[in-house]
PDB file of C-alpha atoms in Angstrom:
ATOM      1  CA  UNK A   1     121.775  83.838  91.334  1.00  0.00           C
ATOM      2  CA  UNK A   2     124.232  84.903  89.088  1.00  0.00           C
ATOM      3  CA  UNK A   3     126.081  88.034  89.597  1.00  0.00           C
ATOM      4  CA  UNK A   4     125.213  88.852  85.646  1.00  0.00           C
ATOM      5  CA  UNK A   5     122.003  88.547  86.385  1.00  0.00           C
ATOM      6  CA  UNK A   6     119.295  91.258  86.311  1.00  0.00           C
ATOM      7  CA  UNK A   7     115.558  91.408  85.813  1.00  0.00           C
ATOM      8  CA  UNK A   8     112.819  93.564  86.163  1.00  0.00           C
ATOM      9  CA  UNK A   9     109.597  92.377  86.291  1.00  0.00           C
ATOM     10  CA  UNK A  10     106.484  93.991  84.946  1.00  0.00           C
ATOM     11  CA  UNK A  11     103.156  92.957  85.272  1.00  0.00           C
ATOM     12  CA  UNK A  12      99.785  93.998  83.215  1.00  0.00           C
ATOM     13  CA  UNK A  13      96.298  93.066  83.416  1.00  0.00           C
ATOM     14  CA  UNK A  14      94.300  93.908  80.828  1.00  0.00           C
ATOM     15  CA  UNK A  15      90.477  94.488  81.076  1.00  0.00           C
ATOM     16  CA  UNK A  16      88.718  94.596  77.429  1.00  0.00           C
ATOM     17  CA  UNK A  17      85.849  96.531  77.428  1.00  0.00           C
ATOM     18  CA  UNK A  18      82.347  96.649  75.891  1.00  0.00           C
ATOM     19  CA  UNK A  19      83.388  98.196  72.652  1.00  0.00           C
ATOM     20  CA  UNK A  20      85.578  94.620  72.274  1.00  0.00           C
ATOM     21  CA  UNK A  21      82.977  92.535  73.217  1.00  0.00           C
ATOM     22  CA  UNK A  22      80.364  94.080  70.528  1.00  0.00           C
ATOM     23  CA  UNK A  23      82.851  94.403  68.042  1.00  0.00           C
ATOM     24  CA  UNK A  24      82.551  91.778  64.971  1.00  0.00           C
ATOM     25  CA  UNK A  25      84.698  88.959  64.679  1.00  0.00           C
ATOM     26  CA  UNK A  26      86.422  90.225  61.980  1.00  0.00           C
ATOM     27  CA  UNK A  27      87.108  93.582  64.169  1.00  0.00           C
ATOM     28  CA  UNK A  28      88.381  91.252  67.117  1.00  0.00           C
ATOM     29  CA  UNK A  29      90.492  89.224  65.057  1.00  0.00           C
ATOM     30  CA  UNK A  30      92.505  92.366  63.340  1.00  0.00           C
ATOM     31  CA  UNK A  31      92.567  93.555  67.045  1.00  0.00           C
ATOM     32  CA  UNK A  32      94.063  90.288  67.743  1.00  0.00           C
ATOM     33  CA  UNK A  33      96.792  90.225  65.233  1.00  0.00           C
ATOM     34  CA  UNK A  34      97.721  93.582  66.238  1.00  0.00           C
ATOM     35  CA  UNK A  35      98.308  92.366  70.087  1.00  0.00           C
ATOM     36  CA  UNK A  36     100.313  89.761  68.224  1.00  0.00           C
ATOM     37  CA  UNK A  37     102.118  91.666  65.990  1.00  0.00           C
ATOM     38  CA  UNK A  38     103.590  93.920  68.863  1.00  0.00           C
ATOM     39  CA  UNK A  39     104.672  90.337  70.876  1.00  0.00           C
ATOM     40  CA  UNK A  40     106.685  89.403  68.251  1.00  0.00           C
ATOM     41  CA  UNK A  41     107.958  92.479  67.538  1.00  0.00           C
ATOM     42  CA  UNK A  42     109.730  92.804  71.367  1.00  0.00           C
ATOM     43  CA  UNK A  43     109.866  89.224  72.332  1.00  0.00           C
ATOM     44  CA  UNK A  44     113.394  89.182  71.301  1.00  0.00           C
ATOM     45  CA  UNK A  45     113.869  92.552  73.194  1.00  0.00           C
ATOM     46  CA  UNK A  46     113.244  91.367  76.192  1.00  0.00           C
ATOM     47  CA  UNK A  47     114.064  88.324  78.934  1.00  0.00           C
ATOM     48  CA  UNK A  48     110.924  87.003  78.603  1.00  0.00           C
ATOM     49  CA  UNK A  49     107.122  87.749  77.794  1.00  0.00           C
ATOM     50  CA  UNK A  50     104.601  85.467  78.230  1.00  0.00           C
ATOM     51  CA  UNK A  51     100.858  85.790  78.280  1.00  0.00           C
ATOM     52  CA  UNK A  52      97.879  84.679  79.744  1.00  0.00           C
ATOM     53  CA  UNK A  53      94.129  84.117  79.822  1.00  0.00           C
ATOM     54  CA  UNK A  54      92.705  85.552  83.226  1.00  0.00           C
ATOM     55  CA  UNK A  55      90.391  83.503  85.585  1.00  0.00           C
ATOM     56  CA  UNK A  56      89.536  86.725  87.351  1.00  0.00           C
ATOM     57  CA  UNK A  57      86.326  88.680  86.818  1.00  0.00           C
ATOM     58  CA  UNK A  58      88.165  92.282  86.708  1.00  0.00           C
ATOM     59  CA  UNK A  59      90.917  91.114  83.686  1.00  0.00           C
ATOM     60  CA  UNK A  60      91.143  89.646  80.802  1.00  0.00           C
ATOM     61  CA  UNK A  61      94.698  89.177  79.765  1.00  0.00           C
ATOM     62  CA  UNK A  62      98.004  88.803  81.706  1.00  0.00           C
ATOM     63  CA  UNK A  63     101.449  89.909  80.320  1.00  0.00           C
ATOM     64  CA  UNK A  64     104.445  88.812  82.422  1.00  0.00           C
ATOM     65  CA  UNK A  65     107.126  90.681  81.074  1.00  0.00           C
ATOM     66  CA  UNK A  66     110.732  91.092  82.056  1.00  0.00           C
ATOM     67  CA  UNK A  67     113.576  92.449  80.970  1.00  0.00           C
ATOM     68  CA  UNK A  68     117.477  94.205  81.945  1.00  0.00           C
ATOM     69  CA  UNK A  69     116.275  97.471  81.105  1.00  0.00           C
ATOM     70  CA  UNK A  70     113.052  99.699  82.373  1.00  0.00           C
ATOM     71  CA  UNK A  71     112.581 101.397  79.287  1.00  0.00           C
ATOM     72  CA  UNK A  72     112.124  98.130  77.097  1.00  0.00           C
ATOM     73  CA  UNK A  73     109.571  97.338  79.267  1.00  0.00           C
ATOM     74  CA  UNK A  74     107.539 101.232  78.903  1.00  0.00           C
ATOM     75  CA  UNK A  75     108.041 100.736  74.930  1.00  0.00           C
ATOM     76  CA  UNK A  76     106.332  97.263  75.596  1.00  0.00           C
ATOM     77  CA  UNK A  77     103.657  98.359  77.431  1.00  0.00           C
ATOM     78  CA  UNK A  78     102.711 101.737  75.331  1.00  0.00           C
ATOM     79  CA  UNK A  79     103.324 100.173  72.059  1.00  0.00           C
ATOM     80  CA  UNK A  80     100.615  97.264  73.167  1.00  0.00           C
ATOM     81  CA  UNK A  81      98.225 100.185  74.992  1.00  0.00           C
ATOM     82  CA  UNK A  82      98.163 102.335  71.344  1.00  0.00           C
ATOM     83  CA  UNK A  83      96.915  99.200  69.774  1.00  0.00           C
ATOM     84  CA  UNK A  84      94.760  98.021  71.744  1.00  0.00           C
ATOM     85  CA  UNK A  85      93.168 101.726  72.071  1.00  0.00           C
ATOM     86  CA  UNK A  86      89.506 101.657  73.557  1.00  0.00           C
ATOM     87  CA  UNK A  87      89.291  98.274  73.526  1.00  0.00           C
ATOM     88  CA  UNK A  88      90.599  97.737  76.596  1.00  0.00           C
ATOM     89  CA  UNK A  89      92.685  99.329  79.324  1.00  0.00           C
ATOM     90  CA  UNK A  90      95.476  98.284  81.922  1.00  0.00           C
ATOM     91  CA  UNK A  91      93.257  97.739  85.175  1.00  0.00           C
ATOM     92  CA  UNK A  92      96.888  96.582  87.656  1.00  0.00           C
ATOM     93  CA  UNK A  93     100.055  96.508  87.248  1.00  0.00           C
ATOM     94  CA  UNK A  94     103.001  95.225  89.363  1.00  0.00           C
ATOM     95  CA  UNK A  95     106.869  95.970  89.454  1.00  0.00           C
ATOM     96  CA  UNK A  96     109.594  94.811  91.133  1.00  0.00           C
ATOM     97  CA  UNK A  97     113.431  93.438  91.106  1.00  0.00           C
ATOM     98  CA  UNK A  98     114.695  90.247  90.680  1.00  0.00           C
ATOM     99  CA  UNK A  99     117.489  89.906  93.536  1.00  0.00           C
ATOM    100  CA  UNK A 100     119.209  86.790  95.454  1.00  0.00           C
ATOM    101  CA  UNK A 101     117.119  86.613  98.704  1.00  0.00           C
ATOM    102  CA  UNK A 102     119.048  87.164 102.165  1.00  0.00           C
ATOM    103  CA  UNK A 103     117.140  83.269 103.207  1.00  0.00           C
ATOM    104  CA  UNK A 104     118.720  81.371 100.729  1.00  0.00           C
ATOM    105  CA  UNK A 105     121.893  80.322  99.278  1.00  0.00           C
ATOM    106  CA  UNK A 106     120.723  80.401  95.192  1.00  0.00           C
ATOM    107  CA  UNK A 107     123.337  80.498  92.393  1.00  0.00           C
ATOM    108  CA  UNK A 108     121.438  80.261  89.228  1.00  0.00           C
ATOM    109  CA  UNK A 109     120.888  83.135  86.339  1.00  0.00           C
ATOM    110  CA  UNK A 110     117.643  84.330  86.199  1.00  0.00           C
ATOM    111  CA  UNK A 111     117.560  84.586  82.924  1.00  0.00           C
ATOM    112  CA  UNK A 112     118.085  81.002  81.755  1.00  0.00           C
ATOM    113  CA  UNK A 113     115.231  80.133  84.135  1.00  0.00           C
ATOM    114  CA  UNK A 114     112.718  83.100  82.705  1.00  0.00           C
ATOM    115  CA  UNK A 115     113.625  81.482  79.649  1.00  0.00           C
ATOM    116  CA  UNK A 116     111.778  77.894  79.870  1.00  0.00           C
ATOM    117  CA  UNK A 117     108.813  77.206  78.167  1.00  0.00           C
ATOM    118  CA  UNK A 118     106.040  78.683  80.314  1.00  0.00           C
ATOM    119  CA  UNK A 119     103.500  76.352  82.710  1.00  0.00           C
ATOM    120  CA  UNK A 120      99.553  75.765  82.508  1.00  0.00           C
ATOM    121  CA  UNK A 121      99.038  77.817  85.013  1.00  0.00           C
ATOM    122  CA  UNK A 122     100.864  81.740  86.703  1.00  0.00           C
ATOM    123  CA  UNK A 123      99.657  83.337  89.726  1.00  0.00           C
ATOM    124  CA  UNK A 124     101.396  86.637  90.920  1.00  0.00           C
ATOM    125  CA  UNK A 125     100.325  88.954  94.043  1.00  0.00           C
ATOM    126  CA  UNK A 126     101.714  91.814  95.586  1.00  0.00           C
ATOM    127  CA  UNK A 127     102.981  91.595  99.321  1.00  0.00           C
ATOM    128  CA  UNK A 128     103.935  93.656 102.882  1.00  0.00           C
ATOM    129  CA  UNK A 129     104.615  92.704 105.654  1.00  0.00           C
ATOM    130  CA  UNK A 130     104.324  94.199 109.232  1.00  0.00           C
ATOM    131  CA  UNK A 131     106.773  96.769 110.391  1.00  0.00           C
ATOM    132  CA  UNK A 132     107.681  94.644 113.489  1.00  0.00           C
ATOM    133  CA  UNK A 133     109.249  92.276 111.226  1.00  0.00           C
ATOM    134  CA  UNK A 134     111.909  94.173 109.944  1.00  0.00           C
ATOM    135  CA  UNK A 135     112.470  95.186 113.838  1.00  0.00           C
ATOM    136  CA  UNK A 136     113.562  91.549 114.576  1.00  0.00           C
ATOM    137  CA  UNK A 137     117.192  90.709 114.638  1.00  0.00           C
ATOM    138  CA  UNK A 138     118.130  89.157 110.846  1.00  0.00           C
ATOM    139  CA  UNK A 139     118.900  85.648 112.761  1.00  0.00           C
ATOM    140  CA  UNK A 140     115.297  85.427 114.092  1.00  0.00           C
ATOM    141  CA  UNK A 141     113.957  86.061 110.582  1.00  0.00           C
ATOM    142  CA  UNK A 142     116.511  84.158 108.918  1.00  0.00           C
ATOM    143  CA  UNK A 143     114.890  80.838 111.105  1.00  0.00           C
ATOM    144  CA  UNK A 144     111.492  81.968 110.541  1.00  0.00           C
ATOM    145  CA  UNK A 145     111.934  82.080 106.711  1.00  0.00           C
ATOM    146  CA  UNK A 146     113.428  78.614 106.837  1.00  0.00           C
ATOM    147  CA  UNK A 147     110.823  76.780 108.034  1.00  0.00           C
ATOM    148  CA  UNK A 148     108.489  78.985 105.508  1.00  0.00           C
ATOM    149  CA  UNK A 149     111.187  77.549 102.723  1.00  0.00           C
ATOM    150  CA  UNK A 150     111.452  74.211 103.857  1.00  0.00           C
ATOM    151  CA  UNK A 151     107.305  73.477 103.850  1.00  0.00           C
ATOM    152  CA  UNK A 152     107.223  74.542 100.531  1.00  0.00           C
ATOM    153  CA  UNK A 153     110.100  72.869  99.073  1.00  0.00           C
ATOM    154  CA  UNK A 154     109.489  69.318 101.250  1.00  0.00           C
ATOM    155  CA  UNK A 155     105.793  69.490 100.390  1.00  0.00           C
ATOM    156  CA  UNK A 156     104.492  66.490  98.213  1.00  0.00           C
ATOM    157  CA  UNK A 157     102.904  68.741  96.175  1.00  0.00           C
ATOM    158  CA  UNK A 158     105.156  70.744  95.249  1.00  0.00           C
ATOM    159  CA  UNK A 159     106.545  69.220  92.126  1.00  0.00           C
ATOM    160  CA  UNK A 160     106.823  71.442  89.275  1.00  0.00           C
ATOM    161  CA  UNK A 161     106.288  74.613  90.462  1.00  0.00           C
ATOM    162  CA  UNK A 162     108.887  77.642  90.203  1.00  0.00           C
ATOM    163  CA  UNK A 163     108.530  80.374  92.460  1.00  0.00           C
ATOM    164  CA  UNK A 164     110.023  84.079  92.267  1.00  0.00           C
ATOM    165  CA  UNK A 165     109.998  86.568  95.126  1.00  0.00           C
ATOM    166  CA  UNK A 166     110.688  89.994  93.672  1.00  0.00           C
ATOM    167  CA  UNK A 167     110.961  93.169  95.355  1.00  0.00           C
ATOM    168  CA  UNK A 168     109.710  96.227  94.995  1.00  0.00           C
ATOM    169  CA  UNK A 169     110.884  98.862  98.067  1.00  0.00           C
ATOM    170  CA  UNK A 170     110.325 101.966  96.938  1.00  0.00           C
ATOM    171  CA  UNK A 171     109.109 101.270  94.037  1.00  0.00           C
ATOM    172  CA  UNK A 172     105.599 100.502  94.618  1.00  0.00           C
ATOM    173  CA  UNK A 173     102.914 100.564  97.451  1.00  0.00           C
ATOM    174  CA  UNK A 174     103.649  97.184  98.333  1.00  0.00           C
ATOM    175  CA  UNK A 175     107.329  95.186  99.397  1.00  0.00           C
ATOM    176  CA  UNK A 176     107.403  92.185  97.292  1.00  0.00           C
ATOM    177  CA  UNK A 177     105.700  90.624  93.959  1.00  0.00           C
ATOM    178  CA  UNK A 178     105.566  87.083  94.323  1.00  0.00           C
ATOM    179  CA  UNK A 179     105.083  85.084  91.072  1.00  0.00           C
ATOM    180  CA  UNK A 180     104.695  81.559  90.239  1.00  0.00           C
ATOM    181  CA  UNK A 181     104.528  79.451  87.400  1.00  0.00           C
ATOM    182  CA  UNK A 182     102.402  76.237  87.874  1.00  0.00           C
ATOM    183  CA  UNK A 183     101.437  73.291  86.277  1.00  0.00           C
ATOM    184  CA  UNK A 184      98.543  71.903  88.059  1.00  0.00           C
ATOM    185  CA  UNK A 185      96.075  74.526  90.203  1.00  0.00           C
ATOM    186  CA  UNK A 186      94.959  71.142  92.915  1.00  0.00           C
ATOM    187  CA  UNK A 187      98.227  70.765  93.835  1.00  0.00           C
ATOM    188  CA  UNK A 188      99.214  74.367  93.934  1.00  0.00           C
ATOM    189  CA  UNK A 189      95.940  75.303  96.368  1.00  0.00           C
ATOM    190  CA  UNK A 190      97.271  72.271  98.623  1.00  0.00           C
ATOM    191  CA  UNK A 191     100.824  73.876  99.128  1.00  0.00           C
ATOM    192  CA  UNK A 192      99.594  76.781  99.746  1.00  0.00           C
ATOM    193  CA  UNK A 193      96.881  75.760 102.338  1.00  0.00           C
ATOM    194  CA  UNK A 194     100.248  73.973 104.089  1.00  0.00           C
ATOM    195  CA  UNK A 195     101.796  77.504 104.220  1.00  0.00           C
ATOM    196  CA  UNK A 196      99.010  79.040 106.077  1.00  0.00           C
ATOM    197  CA  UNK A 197     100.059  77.565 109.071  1.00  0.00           C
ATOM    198  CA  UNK A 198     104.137  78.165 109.147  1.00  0.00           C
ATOM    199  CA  UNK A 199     104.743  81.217 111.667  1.00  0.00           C
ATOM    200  CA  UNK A 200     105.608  83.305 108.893  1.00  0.00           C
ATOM    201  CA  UNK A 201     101.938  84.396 108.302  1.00  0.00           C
ATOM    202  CA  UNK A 202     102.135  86.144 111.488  1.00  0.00           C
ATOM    203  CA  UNK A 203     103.785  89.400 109.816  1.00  0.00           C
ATOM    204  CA  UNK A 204     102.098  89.119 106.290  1.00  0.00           C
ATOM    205  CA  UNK A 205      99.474  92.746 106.073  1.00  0.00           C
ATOM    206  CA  UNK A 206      98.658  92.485 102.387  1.00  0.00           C
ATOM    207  CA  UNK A 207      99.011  89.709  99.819  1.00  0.00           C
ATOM    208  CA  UNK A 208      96.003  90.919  96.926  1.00  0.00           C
ATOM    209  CA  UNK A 209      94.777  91.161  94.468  1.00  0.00           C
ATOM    210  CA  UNK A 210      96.005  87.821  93.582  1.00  0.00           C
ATOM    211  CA  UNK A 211      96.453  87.581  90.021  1.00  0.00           C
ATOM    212  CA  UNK A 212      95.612  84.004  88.185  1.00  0.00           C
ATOM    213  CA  UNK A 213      96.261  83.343  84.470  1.00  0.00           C
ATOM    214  CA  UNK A 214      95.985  80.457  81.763  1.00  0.00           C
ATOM    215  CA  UNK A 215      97.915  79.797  79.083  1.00  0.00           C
ATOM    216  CA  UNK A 216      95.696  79.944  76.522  1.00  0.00           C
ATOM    217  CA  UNK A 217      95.560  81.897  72.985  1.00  0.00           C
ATOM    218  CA  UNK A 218      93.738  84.922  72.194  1.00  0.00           C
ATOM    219  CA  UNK A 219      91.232  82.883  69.565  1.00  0.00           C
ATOM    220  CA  UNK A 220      89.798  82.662  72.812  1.00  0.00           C
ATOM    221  CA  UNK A 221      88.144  85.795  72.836  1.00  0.00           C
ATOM    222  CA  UNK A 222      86.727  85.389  69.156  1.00  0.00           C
ATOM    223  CA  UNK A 223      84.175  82.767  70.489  1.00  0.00           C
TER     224      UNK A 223
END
C-alpha cells in the first residue's frame, strides 16, 4: 500500500420500517430522491460510496463508505439519517482502518482500488480472534497466515474477487472488518468453504453478523 494512502471505512445498514412500507409510491419515491440527492451531494467528498440492496432479513440497504477524514464520513451518515427520518433507522454499523497487513508484502494505493466500478455482489463482517493468538511469536503467525493467504489466492475460484482486511483495535468491539467485493456468490461460498479448513480458524471467536448486499437501485423498493 502506498504510504499516501489512508482510508477509513464506514459501514451502515439500514432497516426501513413500517411507516416506509405503507407509505404511497409517490411518498417512497420523494423519499428515494432524497437518499439520492444526499449521494450525489458527498460522492465527490469522499473515497468511495457505494450502495447496496440487502439479502438479510434485519436490513434493507448497505452503504460502504470511505473516506481520509472521520468527519466526512459523520456528515455522510447524519445528513442521510435526517432524510430518511422515521422511515428507517441504522440497525449496524462497522468501522475500521485501512492499513498494509504485517502477512503481506502489498504496494498499491487504496484509493485507486476503492475507486473501481463496484461488483454484483459485497459481503463485510466484523472479526476477533482469540487472545492466545496474539501470545504466539509473530513468525508462527506470520506461517499460519500464509497458508490462510495462499488458499485463497491459489483457489480456482477465486477469480474476481477483492478482499480488504481492516482494523478496528480500539475502535470497536471487534478487531477487524473484513470486506469483499464479489462478482459471483457460487464461487465466493466455494472459497470460503476451502478456508474453513486452513489452521487459521483455530483462533477466529467472532466473525457475525455477516453482512450481504446487491447492487441493485432503490426503484427496488417502489415495487
Amino acid at each position: 500500500m502506498s504510504q499516501n494512502s489512508l482510508a477509513y471505512f464506514y459501514i451502515s445498514s439500514i432497516k426501513l420500517t413500517n411507516r416506509w412500507w405503507s407509505s404511497s409510491r409517490e411518498e417512497r419515491r420523494s423519499a428515494i430522491n432524497e437518499i439520492e440527492s444526499v449521494e450525489s451531494q458527498f460522492r465527490n467528498n469522499l473515497i468511495s460510496l457505494k450502495r447496496y440492496i440487502s439479502l438479510r432479513n434485519d436490513s434493507d440497504i448497505i452503504y460502504w463508505v470511505t473516506s481520509s477524514d472521520t468527519s466526512k464520513l459523520l456528515e455522510f451518515k447524519y445528513t442521510l439519517l435526517s432524510k430518511i427520518r422515521d422511515l428507517g433507522y441504522e440497525s449496524l454499523s462497522l468501522f475500521s482502518l485501512y492499513r498494509s497487513s504485517p502477512y503481506t508484502r502489498g504496494n498499491f494505493d487504496i484509493n485507486k482500488v476503492l475507486s473501481l466500478e463496484p461488483l454484483r455482489y459485497f459481503v463485510a463482517y466484523p472479526m476477533k480472534k482469540d487472545v492466545e493468538w496474539y501470545l504466539l511469536p509473530f513468525e508462527e503467525r506470520e506461517k499460519i497466515m500464509k497458508e490462510h493467504i495462499e488458499t485463497a489466492r491459489t483457489h480456482p475460484k477465486n477469480k474476481g474477487i477483492r478482499s480488504y482486511t481492516t482494523y478496528s483495535f480500539g475502535v470497536g468491539d471487534y478487531e477487524f472488518v473484513v470486506v469483499y467485493e464479489i462478482p459471483e456468490i457460487e464461487n465466493w461460498v466455494e472459497v470460503v468453504e476451502a478456508l474453513r479448513e486452513v489452521k487459521a480458524r483455530k483462533w477466529i471467536t467472532k466473525e457475525e453478523p455477516i453482512l450481504v448486499g446487491e447492487l441493485r437501485g432503490l426503484d427496488l423498493f417502489l415495487i
